[in-house]
Tab-separated table of C-alpha atoms in Angstrom:
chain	number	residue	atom	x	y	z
A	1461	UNK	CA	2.260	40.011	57.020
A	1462	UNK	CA	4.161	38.103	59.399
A	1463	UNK	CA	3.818	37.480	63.313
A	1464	UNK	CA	1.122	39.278	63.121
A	1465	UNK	CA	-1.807	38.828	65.379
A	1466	UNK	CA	-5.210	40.508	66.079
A	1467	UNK	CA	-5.797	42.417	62.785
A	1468	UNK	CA	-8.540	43.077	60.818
A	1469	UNK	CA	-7.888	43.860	57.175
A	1470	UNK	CA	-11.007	45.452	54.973
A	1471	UNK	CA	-10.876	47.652	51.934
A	1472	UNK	CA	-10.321	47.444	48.424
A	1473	UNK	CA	-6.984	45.653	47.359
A	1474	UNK	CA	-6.022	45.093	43.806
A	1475	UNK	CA	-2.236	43.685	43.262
A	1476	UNK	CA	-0.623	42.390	39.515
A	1477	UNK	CA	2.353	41.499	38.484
A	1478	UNK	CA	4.415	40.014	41.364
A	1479	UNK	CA	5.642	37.235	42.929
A	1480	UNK	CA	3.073	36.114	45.450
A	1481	UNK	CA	-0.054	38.781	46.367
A	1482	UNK	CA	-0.342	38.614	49.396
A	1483	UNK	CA	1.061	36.345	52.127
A	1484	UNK	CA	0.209	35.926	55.785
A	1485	UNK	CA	2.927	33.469	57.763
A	1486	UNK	CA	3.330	32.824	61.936
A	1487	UNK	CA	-0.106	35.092	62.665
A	1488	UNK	CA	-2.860	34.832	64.740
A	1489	UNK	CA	-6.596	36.467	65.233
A	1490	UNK	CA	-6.366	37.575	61.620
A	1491	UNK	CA	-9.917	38.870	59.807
A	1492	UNK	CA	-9.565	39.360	56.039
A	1493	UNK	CA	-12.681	40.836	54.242
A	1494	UNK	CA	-13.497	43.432	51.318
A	1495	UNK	CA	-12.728	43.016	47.696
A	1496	UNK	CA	-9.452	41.261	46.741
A	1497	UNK	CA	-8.168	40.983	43.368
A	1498	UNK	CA	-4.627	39.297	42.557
A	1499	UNK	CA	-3.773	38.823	38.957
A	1500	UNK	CA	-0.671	37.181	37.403
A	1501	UNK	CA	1.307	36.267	39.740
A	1502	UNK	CA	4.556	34.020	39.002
A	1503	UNK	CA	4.380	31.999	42.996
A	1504	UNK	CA	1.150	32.011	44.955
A	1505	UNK	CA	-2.033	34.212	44.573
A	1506	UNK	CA	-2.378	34.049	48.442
A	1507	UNK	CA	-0.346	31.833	50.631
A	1508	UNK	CA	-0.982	31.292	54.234
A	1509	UNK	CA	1.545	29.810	56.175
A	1510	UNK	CA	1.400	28.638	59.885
A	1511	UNK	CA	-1.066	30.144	60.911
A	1512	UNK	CA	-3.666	30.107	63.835
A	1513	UNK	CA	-7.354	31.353	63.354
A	1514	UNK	CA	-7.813	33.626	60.406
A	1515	UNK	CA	-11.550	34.296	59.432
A	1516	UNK	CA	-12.340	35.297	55.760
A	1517	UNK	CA	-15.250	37.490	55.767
A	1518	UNK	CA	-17.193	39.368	58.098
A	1519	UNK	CA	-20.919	39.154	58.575
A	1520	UNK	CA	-21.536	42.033	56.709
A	1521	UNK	CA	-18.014	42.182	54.865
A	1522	UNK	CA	-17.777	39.249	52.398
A	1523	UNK	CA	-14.604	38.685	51.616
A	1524	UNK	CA	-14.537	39.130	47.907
A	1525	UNK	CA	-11.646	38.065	46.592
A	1526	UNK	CA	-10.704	36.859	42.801
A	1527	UNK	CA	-7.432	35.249	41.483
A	1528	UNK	CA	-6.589	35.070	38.074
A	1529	UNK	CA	-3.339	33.539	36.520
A	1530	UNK	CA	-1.394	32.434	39.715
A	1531	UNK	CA	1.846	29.905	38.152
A	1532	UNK	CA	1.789	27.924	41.302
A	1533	UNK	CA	-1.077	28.083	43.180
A	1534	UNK	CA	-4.030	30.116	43.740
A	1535	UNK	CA	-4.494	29.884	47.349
A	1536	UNK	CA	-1.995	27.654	49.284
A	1537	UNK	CA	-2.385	26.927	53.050
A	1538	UNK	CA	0.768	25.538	54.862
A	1539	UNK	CA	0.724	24.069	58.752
A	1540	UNK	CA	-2.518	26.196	59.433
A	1541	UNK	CA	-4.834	25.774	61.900
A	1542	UNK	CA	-8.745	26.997	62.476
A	1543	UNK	CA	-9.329	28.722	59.087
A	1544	UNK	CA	-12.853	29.560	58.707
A	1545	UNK	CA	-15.231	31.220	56.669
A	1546	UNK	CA	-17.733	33.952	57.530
A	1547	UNK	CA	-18.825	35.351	54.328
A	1548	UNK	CA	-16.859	34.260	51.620
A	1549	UNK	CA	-16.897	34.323	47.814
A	1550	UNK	CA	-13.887	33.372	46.061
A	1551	UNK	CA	-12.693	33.124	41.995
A	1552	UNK	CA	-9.956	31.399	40.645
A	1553	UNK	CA	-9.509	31.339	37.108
A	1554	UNK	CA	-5.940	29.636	35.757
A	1555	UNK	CA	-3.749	28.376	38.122
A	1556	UNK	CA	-1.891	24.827	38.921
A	1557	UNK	CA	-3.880	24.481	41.699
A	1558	UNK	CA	-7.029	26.323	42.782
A	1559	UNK	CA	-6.431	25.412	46.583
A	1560	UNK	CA	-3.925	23.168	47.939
A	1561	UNK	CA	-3.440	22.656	52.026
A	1562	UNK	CA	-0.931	20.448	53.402
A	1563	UNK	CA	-0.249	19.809	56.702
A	1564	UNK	CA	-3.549	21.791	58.057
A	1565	UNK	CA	-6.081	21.611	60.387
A	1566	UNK	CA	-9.712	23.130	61.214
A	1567	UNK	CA	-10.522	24.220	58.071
A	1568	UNK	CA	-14.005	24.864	57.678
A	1569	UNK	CA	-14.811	25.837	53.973
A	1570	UNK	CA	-17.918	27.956	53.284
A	1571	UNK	CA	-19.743	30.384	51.126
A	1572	UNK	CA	-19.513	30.439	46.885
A	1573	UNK	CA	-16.748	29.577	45.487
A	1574	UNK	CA	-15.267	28.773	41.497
A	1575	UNK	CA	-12.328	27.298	40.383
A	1576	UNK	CA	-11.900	26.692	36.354
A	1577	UNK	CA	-8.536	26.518	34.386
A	1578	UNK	CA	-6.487	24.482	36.738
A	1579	UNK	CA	-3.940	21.779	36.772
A	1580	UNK	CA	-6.093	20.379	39.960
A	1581	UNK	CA	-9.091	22.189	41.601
A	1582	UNK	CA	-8.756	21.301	45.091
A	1583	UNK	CA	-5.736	19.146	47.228
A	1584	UNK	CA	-5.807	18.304	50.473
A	1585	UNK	CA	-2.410	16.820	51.690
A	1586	UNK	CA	-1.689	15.500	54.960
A	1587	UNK	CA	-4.393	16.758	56.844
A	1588	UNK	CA	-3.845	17.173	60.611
A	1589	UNK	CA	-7.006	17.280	61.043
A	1590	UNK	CA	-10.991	16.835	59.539
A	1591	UNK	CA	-12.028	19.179	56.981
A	1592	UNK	CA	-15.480	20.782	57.022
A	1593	UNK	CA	-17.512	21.155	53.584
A	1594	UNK	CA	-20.077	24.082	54.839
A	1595	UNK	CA	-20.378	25.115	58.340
A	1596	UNK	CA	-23.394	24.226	60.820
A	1597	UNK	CA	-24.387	28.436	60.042
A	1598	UNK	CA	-23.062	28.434	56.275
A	1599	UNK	CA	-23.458	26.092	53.511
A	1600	UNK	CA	-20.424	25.490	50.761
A	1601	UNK	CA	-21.180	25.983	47.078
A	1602	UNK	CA	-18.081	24.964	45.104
A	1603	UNK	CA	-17.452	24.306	41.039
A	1604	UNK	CA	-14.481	23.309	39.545
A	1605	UNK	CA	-14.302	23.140	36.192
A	1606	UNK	CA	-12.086	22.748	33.407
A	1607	UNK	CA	-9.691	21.035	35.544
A	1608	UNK	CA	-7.430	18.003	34.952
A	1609	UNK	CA	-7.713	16.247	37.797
A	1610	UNK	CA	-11.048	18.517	40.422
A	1611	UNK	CA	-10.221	16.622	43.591
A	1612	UNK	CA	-7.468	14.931	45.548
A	1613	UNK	CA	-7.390	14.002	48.984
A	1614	UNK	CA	-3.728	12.203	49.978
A	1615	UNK	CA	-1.366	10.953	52.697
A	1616	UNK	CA	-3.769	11.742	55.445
A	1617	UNK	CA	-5.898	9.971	57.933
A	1618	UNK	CA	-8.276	12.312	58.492
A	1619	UNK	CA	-11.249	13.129	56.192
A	1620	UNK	CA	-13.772	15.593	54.503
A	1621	UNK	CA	-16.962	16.589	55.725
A	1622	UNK	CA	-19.918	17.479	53.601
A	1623	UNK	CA	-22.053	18.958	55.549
A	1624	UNK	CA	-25.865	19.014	54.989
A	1625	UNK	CA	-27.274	21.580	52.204
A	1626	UNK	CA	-23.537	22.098	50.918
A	1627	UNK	CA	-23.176	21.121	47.096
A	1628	UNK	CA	-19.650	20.077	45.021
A	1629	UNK	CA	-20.087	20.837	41.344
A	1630	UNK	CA	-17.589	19.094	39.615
A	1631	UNK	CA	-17.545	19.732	36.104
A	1632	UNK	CA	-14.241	18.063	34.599
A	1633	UNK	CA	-15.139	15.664	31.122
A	1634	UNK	CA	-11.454	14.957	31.285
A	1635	UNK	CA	-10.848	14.576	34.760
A	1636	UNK	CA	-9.952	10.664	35.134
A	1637	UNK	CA	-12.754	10.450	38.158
A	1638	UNK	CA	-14.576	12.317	40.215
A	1639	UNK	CA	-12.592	12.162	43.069
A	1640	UNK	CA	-8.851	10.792	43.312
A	1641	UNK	CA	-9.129	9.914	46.870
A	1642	UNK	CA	-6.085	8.215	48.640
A	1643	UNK	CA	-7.140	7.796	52.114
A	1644	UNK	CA	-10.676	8.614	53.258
A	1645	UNK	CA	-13.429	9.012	51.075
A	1646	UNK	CA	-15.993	12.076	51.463
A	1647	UNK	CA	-17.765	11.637	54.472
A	1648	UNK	CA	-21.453	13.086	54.195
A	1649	UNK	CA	-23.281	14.526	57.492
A	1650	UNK	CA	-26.738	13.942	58.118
């Protein structure tokens, strides 16, 4: 999808075999929900590329979605801004990257989510602005496992939010440290 704005997308969607499964670039007002399953792809499971508020999940519509064997990365955010999760529950299962957002903004990460099989589990790179662990209405349940390196936060000056109730499971024996943090470190709310 591109410059596309004010859509709602809900359904089953099942997509193997292809380059990237499904990209959204220079949209707006976009509502993804349903079941979502994206197997081997050779780019990006999903890539999302600047883009303004796109909600994953509906209040009654999770958004379901499960990404196995993406070559680059599973989900990859670009120059987005006010990404934020209603009801989400996300699987990724071998991949360079689980998530990886550069240049973003407004993210606020909720819901249950598992990474395992991964290069790195989650990368934020030059944030343009804070990013939210768990929303004041929904807490964030993340675990990353099997990973070589489960977190890195570089090049930016702005930092992550834990909010309260919302729990990192980081489950990576080889992993050099919990965290590989280059700017600020995890910033817990009370």
């Amino acid at each position: 999808l591109t410059r596309t704005t004010e859509v709602q997308l809900s359904g089953t969607f099942s997509v193997s075999n292809c380059l990237t499964g499904f990209q959204l670039s220079r949209s707006e007002s976009i509502v993804l929900s349903g079941d979502w399953h994206i197997k081997r792809s050779t780019g990006h499971g999903v890539r999302i590329i600047q883009t303004d508020h796109l909600q994953l999940g509906q209040d009654n519509v999770p958004f379901n979605c499960t990404i196995e064997n993406a070559t680059l990365n599973a989900i990859n955010i670009v120059t987005a801004t006010n990404l934020t999760c209603a009801s989400a529950i996300v699987h990724i299962d071998h991949a360079q990257s689980g998530l990886r957002a550069q240049k973003a903004a407004g993210l606020e990460l909720a819901g249950v989510w598992s990474i395992s099989d991964v290069q790195t589990g989650v990368s934020f790179e030059e944030l343009a602005g804070d990013v939210f662990l768990g929303t004041s209405a929904d807490v964030l349940d993340i675990s990353i496992s099997r990973a070589n390196v489960s977190w890195v936060s570089a090049q930016s000056e702005h930092g992550i939010v834990l909010e309260t109730g919302s729990v990192l499971r980081l489950e990576s024996p080889q992993a050099p440290g919990l965290f590989n943090v280059t700017a600020q470190a995890l910033v817990l709310r009370s």
